CSV table of C-alpha atoms in Angstrom, one decimal:
chain,number,residue,atom,x,y,z
A,1,ARG,CA,0.0,0.0,0.0
A,2,TRP,CA,1.8,3.1,-1.3
A,3,ALA,CA,2.5,5.6,1.5
A,4,ASP,CA,0.2,3.8,3.9
A,5,VAL,CA,-2.8,5.5,2.4
A,6,ASN,CA,-6.0,4.7,4.3
A,7,ALA,CA,-8.9,6.9,3.4
A,8,THR,CA,-12.6,6.5,4.2
A,9,PHE,CA,-15.2,8.2,2.0
A,10,ASN,CA,-18.6,8.9,3.7
A,11,HIS,CA,-18.4,5.6,5.7
A,12,ALA,CA,-19.3,4.0,2.4
A,13,LEU,CA,-16.0,3.2,0.7
A,14,ARG,CA,-12.5,2.8,2.0
A,15,LEU,CA,-9.3,3.2,-0.1
A,16,VAL,CA,-7.2,0.3,1.2
A,17,GLY,CA,-4.6,-0.1,-1.5
A,18,LEU,CA,-2.7,2.2,-3.9
A,19,GLN,CA,-0.1,1.6,-6.6
A,20,PRO,CA,1.1,4.5,-8.8
A,21,HIS,CA,2.2,3.6,-12.3
A,22,GLY,CA,5.3,5.8,-11.7
A,23,LEU,CA,6.3,9.0,-10.0
A,24,THR,CA,7.8,11.0,-12.9
A,25,PHE,CA,5.8,11.7,-16.1
A,26,MET,CA,6.2,13.8,-19.2
A,27,GLN,CA,3.6,16.3,-20.2
A,28,GLY,CA,1.3,15.1,-22.9
A,29,TYR,CA,1.8,11.4,-22.0
A,30,PRO,CA,-0.3,8.8,-20.1
A,31,MET,CA,-0.1,8.4,-16.4
A,32,GLY,CA,-2.2,6.5,-14.0
A,33,PHE,CA,-2.5,4.4,-10.8
A,34,LYS,CA,-4.3,1.4,-9.3
A,35,VAL,CA,-6.6,1.6,-6.3
A,36,TRP,CA,-8.3,-1.0,-4.2
A,37,TRP,CA,-11.7,-0.1,-2.8
A,38,GLU,CA,-13.4,-1.8,0.2
A,39,ALA,CA,-17.1,-1.6,0.1
A,40,LEU,CA,-18.5,-0.6,3.6
A,41,VAL,CA,-22.0,-0.7,2.2
A,42,ALA,CA,-23.7,-2.6,-0.5
A,43,ALA,CA,-24.0,-1.0,-4.0
A,44,PRO,CA,-22.2,2.2,-3.3
A,45,ASP,CA,-23.3,5.3,-5.3
A,46,ALA,CA,-20.0,7.0,-6.3
A,47,MET,CA,-17.8,8.0,-9.2
A,48,LEU,CA,-14.1,8.9,-8.9
A,49,TYR,CA,-12.6,12.3,-9.9
A,50,VAL,CA,-8.9,13.1,-9.9
A,51,ARG,CA,-7.3,16.4,-9.4
A,52,LEU,CA,-3.7,17.4,-10.0
A,53,SER,CA,-2.7,20.3,-7.7
A,54,GLY,CA,0.7,22.0,-8.3
A,55,PRO,CA,1.9,24.8,-10.5
A,56,THR,CA,-1.6,24.7,-11.9
A,57,GLU,CA,-4.7,22.7,-11.2
A,58,VAL,CA,-6.3,20.1,-13.5
A,59,GLN,CA,-9.4,18.1,-12.7
A,60,LEU,CA,-10.1,14.8,-14.6
A,61,GLY,CA,-13.0,12.3,-14.6
A,62,PRO,CA,-15.4,10.8,-13.9
A,63,PHE,CA,-13.9,7.4,-13.6
A,64,GLU,CA,-16.1,4.3,-13.0
A,65,LEU,CA,-15.0,2.5,-9.8
A,66,ALA,CA,-15.7,-0.9,-11.1
A,67,PRO,CA,-14.8,-3.0,-14.1
A,68,ASP,CA,-17.7,-3.7,-16.6
A,69,PHE,CA,-18.0,-7.3,-15.4
A,70,TYR,CA,-18.5,-6.3,-11.8
A,71,PRO,CA,-20.6,-3.1,-11.6
A,72,ARG,CA,-21.1,-1.2,-8.3
A,73,SER,CA,-24.7,-2.4,-8.2
A,74,ASP,CA,-23.4,-5.9,-7.5
A,75,TRP,CA,-21.0,-5.0,-4.8
A,76,GLN,CA,-21.6,-6.4,-1.3
A,77,ARG,CA,-20.4,-5.1,2.0
A,78,GLY,CA,-16.8,-6.3,2.6
A,79,ASN,CA,-15.9,-6.7,-1.1
A,80,ILE,CA,-12.5,-5.4,-2.2
A,81,VAL,CA,-12.4,-4.3,-5.9
A,82,GLN,CA,-9.4,-3.1,-7.9
A,83,GLN,CA,-9.7,0.0,-10.1
A,84,ASN,CA,-7.2,0.9,-12.8
A,85,VAL,CA,-7.2,4.7,-13.4
A,86,GLN,CA,-5.5,6.0,-16.6
A,87,PHE,CA,-5.5,9.4,-18.3
A,88,THR,CA,-3.3,11.6,-20.4
A,89,LEU,CA,-1.6,14.6,-19.0
A,90,PRO,CA,-2.3,17.9,-20.8
A,91,GLU,CA,0.3,18.7,-23.5
A,92,ASP,CA,0.9,22.2,-22.0
A,93,LEU,CA,0.8,21.2,-18.3
A,94,PRO,CA,3.6,23.2,-16.6
A,95,GLY,CA,6.4,21.1,-15.1
A,96,GLY,CA,6.8,20.7,-11.4
A,97,ARG,CA,5.5,18.8,-8.4
A,98,TYR,CA,1.8,17.8,-8.3
A,99,HIS,CA,-0.3,16.3,-5.6
A,100,VAL,CA,-2.6,13.7,-7.0
A,101,GLN,CA,-6.0,14.0,-5.2
A,102,ALA,CA,-9.1,11.8,-5.3
A,103,GLN,CA,-12.7,12.7,-4.8
A,104,LEU,CA,-15.8,10.6,-4.8
A,105,LEU,CA,-19.1,12.1,-6.0
A,106,THR,CA,-22.6,10.6,-6.0
A,107,GLU,CA,-24.2,10.4,-9.4
A,108,ASP,CA,-26.2,13.6,-8.6
A,109,GLY,CA,-23.0,15.5,-7.7
A,110,ARG,CA,-22.8,15.3,-3.9
A,111,PRO,CA,-19.2,14.8,-2.6
A,112,TYR,CA,-18.3,12.1,-0.1
A,113,PRO,CA,-16.4,13.6,2.9
A,114,VAL,CA,-13.0,12.1,3.5
A,115,ALA,CA,-11.3,10.9,6.7
A,116,GLY,CA,-8.0,9.1,7.1
A,117,SER,CA,-4.3,9.6,6.7
A,118,ARG,CA,-1.2,8.7,4.7
A,119,ALA,CA,2.6,8.8,5.3
A,120,PRO,CA,4.4,12.1,4.5
A,121,LEU,CA,5.9,12.2,1.0
A,122,THR,CA,7.6,15.6,0.9
A,123,LEU,CA,10.2,17.3,3.1
A,124,LEU,CA,7.7,19.9,4.2
A,125,GLU,CA,5.2,17.1,5.2
A,126,ARG,CA,7.9,15.3,7.1
A,127,ARG,CA,8.6,18.4,9.1
A,128,HIS,CA,5.0,18.5,10.2
A,129,GLY,CA,4.7,15.0,11.6
A,130,ALA,CA,4.6,11.3,11.0
A,131,ALA,CA,1.3,11.3,9.2
A,132,VAL,CA,-0.7,13.6,6.8
A,133,PRO,CA,-4.3,13.8,7.8
A,134,LEU,CA,-6.9,13.4,5.0
A,135,SER,CA,-10.1,15.4,5.3
A,136,GLY,CA,-12.6,17.6,3.5
A,137,GLU,CA,-13.7,16.5,0.0
A,138,TRP,CA,-10.4,15.6,-1.6
A,139,ALA,CA,-8.0,12.9,-0.4
A,140,ASP,CA,-4.3,13.8,-1.2
A,141,ILE,CA,-3.0,10.3,-2.0
A,142,PHE,CA,0.4,10.7,-3.7
A,143,VAL,CA,2.9,13.1,-5.3
A,144,ILE,CA,4.3,13.1,-8.8
A,145,GLN,CA,6.8,15.1,-10.8
A,146,VAL,CA,5.9,16.4,-14.3
A,147,GLU,CA,8.7,17.0,-16.7
A,148,GLU,CA,8.4,19.6,-19.4
A,149,ARG,CA,9.6,18.8,-22.9
A,150,ASP,CA,12.5,20.9,-24.2
A,151,ARG,CA,10.7,22.6,-27.1
A,152,SER,CA,12.1,24.8,-29.9
A,153,TYR,CA,10.2,27.5,-31.8
A,154,HIS,CA,12.9,28.5,-34.3
A,155,PRO,CA,14.5,26.4,-37.0
A,156,PRO,CA,18.3,26.5,-37.1
A,157,LEU,CA,19.9,29.3,-39.2
A,158,PHE,CA,22.3,26.9,-40.9
A,159,ARG,CA,19.9,25.0,-43.1
A,160,GLN,CA,18.8,24.8,-46.7
A,161,ARG,CA,15.7,27.0,-46.7
A,162,ALA,CA,12.3,25.8,-47.9
A,163,ASP,CA,8.9,27.1,-47.2
A,164,VAL,CA,5.9,24.7,-47.9
A,165,ARG,CA,2.7,24.6,-46.0
A,166,PHE,CA,0.7,21.4,-45.7
A,167,GLY,CA,-2.9,22.2,-45.1
A,168,GLU,CA,-3.4,24.6,-42.2
A,169,VAL,CA,-1.5,22.4,-39.8
A,170,LEU,CA,2.2,21.9,-40.6
A,171,ARG,CA,4.9,23.8,-42.4
A,172,LEU,CA,8.2,22.6,-43.9
A,173,HIS,CA,10.8,25.1,-42.9
A,174,GLY,CA,14.0,23.7,-44.5
A,175,TYR,CA,16.4,20.8,-44.3
A,176,HIS,CA,20.0,19.8,-44.0
A,177,ILE,CA,21.6,17.1,-46.1
A,178,GLY,CA,24.9,15.4,-45.4
A,179,GLN,CA,26.1,15.0,-49.0
A,180,LYS,CA,24.4,15.3,-52.4
A,181,THR,CA,26.7,13.1,-54.4
A,182,LEU,CA,26.7,9.4,-53.6
A,183,ARG,CA,27.7,6.0,-55.0
A,184,THR,CA,25.5,3.0,-55.0
A,185,GLY,CA,25.2,1.4,-51.6
A,186,GLU,CA,26.2,4.7,-49.8
A,187,SER,CA,24.0,6.6,-47.4
A,188,THR,CA,23.6,10.2,-46.3
A,189,THR,CA,21.7,11.8,-43.5
A,190,LEU,CA,18.7,14.1,-44.2
A,191,THR,CA,17.2,16.3,-41.5
A,192,VAL,CA,13.9,18.0,-42.2
A,193,TYR,CA,12.6,20.8,-40.0
A,194,TRP,CA,8.8,20.9,-39.5
A,195,GLN,CA,6.8,23.5,-37.7
A,196,ALA,CA,3.2,23.3,-36.3
A,197,GLN,CA,1.1,26.1,-37.7
A,198,GLN,CA,-1.5,25.1,-35.2
A,199,ARG,CA,-1.7,22.3,-32.6
A,200,PRO,CA,-2.2,19.1,-34.6
A,201,ASP,CA,-5.1,16.9,-33.3
A,202,ARG,CA,-3.8,13.6,-34.9
A,203,ILE,CA,-0.7,11.8,-36.0
A,204,TYR,CA,0.7,12.8,-39.4
A,205,ALA,CA,3.4,10.8,-41.1
A,206,ALA,CA,5.9,12.0,-43.7
A,207,PHE,CA,6.8,10.2,-46.9
A,208,HIS,CA,10.1,10.5,-48.7
A,209,HIS,CA,10.3,9.3,-52.3
A,210,LEU,CA,13.5,9.3,-54.3
A,211,LYS,CA,12.7,9.1,-58.0
A,212,ALA,CA,14.5,8.9,-61.3
A,213,ALA,CA,13.7,11.3,-64.2
A,214,ASP,CA,11.1,8.8,-65.6
A,215,GLY,CA,9.3,8.6,-62.2
A,216,THR,CA,10.8,5.3,-61.2
A,217,MET,CA,11.1,5.1,-57.4
A,218,ILE,CA,14.5,3.9,-56.3
A,219,TRP,CA,14.2,4.5,-52.6
A,220,HIS,CA,11.4,5.5,-50.2
A,221,GLU,CA,10.7,5.7,-46.5
A,222,ASP,CA,7.7,6.8,-44.4
A,223,THR,CA,8.4,8.1,-40.9
A,224,TRP,CA,6.6,9.2,-37.8
A,225,PRO,CA,8.5,12.1,-36.2
A,226,GLN,CA,11.5,11.0,-34.1
A,227,ALA,CA,10.8,7.3,-34.7
A,228,GLY,CA,7.3,7.6,-33.3
A,229,ILE,CA,8.5,8.8,-29.9
A,230,TYR,CA,7.3,12.4,-30.4
A,231,THR,CA,4.4,12.2,-32.9
A,232,THR,CA,2.6,15.3,-34.1
A,233,GLN,CA,-0.4,15.3,-31.7
A,234,HIS,CA,2.1,16.2,-29.0
A,235,TRP,CA,3.3,19.4,-30.8
A,236,LEU,CA,2.3,22.9,-29.7
A,237,ALA,CA,1.5,25.7,-32.1
A,238,GLY,CA,4.6,27.3,-33.4
A,239,GLU,CA,6.9,24.4,-32.3
A,240,VAL,CA,9.7,23.3,-34.6
A,241,VAL,CA,10.6,19.6,-34.7
A,242,ALA,CA,13.5,18.0,-36.5
A,243,GLU,CA,13.1,14.7,-38.3
A,244,THR,CA,16.2,12.8,-39.2
A,245,LEU,CA,16.5,9.8,-41.5
A,246,GLU,CA,19.1,7.9,-43.7
A,247,ILE,CA,18.8,7.9,-47.5
A,248,THR,CA,20.5,4.9,-49.0
A,249,ILE,CA,21.2,4.5,-52.7
A,250,PRO,CA,20.3,0.9,-53.6
A,251,GLU,CA,23.0,-1.3,-55.2
A,252,GLY,CA,22.8,-1.2,-59.0
A,253,THR,CA,21.3,2.2,-59.2
A,254,PRO,CA,22.5,3.8,-62.6
A,255,PRO,CA,24.5,7.0,-62.4
A,256,GLY,CA,22.5,10.2,-62.8
A,257,GLU,CA,20.4,12.7,-60.9
A,258,TYR,CA,17.5,11.7,-58.7
A,259,THR,CA,14.8,13.9,-57.1
A,260,LEU,CA,13.5,13.6,-53.5
A,261,TYR,CA,9.8,14.3,-53.0
A,262,VAL,CA,8.4,14.9,-49.5
A,263,GLY,CA,4.8,15.1,-48.2
A,264,LEU,CA,2.6,14.4,-45.3
A,265,TYR,CA,-0.5,12.2,-44.7
A,266,ASP,CA,-2.9,11.3,-42.0
A,267,ALA,CA,-1.5,8.2,-40.4
A,268,ALA,CA,-5.0,6.8,-39.6
A,269,THR,CA,-6.6,7.3,-43.1
A,270,GLY,CA,-3.6,7.6,-45.5
A,271,ASP,CA,-5.1,10.9,-46.9
A,272,ARG,CA,-2.4,13.3,-48.0
A,273,LEU,CA,-2.4,16.9,-46.8
A,274,PRO,CA,-2.5,19.5,-49.6
A,275,ALA,CA,0.8,21.3,-50.2
A,276,ASN,CA,1.3,24.9,-51.1
A,277,ASP,CA,4.5,26.8,-51.8
A,278,ALA,CA,5.4,30.2,-50.2
A,279,GLN,CA,3.3,32.0,-52.8
A,280,GLY,CA,0.3,29.9,-52.1
A,281,THR,CA,0.5,27.9,-55.3
A,282,ALA,CA,-0.8,24.3,-54.9
A,283,LEU,CA,1.8,21.6,-55.5
A,284,PRO,CA,0.8,18.5,-57.4
A,285,ASP,CA,0.0,15.3,-55.5
A,286,GLY,CA,0.5,17.1,-52.1
A,287,GLN,CA,4.3,16.8,-52.3
A,288,VAL,CA,7.3,19.1,-52.7
A,289,LEU,CA,10.5,18.5,-54.7
A,290,LEU,CA,12.8,19.0,-51.8
A,291,LEU,CA,16.3,18.3,-53.4
A,292,THR,CA,18.3,16.5,-56.1
A,293,LEU,CA,20.9,13.8,-55.4
A,294,ALA,CA,23.6,12.7,-57.8
A,295,VAL,CA,24.6,9.1,-58.1
A,296,ALA,CA,28.2,8.9,-59.3
A,297,PRO,CA,29.6,6.1,-61.5
């Protein structure tokens, strides 16, 4: 039982067990915890709400206390039931220490009063005694640390400049290429700089097609930003994110010049975003001719 939490809600439910899914979380990513409820009455009327109290305050819920296969209406006095609580932290949640607090409300919105205690979890709490009393309408059950992502809002100055807008959502701001002349079997590193024009509400993927003059594709790769670790729905408006990949010239590729086309599509549907250049002219097939590579004999 984490931190010796023992909280009774309105003499109807007792929180007898707690297991956080971690104590440090990144803004915009999932967090959660498990709780074990003891029913002090049959068929308790309550829903769980969670509040994060720290540099700012966030309230989440409601969360059903019981799994679908064992609804609250079936609970008997003395039953102990596990609840798994999961949610996503807001993308712009300020970093810092947050107290995770639990509240039980009846279905018509009346709060259950809380009584109980837990062990101290912070230096300040330890200075005030061996136990932290729990009272009022919220039970302060554990403490987490929220980390802020190191975000950038300006592309690097030393880049090949490009300016293409994809829909109203994302903008290609430029790129950096390791080398533009390769032999078959060799690779080079390409970094593309994307900027969110507004906060994306879904995952967008990028495609990269290296083609010969007759349209034959000799190499291609589709990517989620930063190998899927930092996908577009986590980006904030104005944020610049670098995406790096390796371009490899296949063995047997004839010498000559090859063009690299880049575009974006909805990862869920496959629909491409429309592309427009800096003058607002629509680009065919939702793609931009980003650069030309030479394959040497």
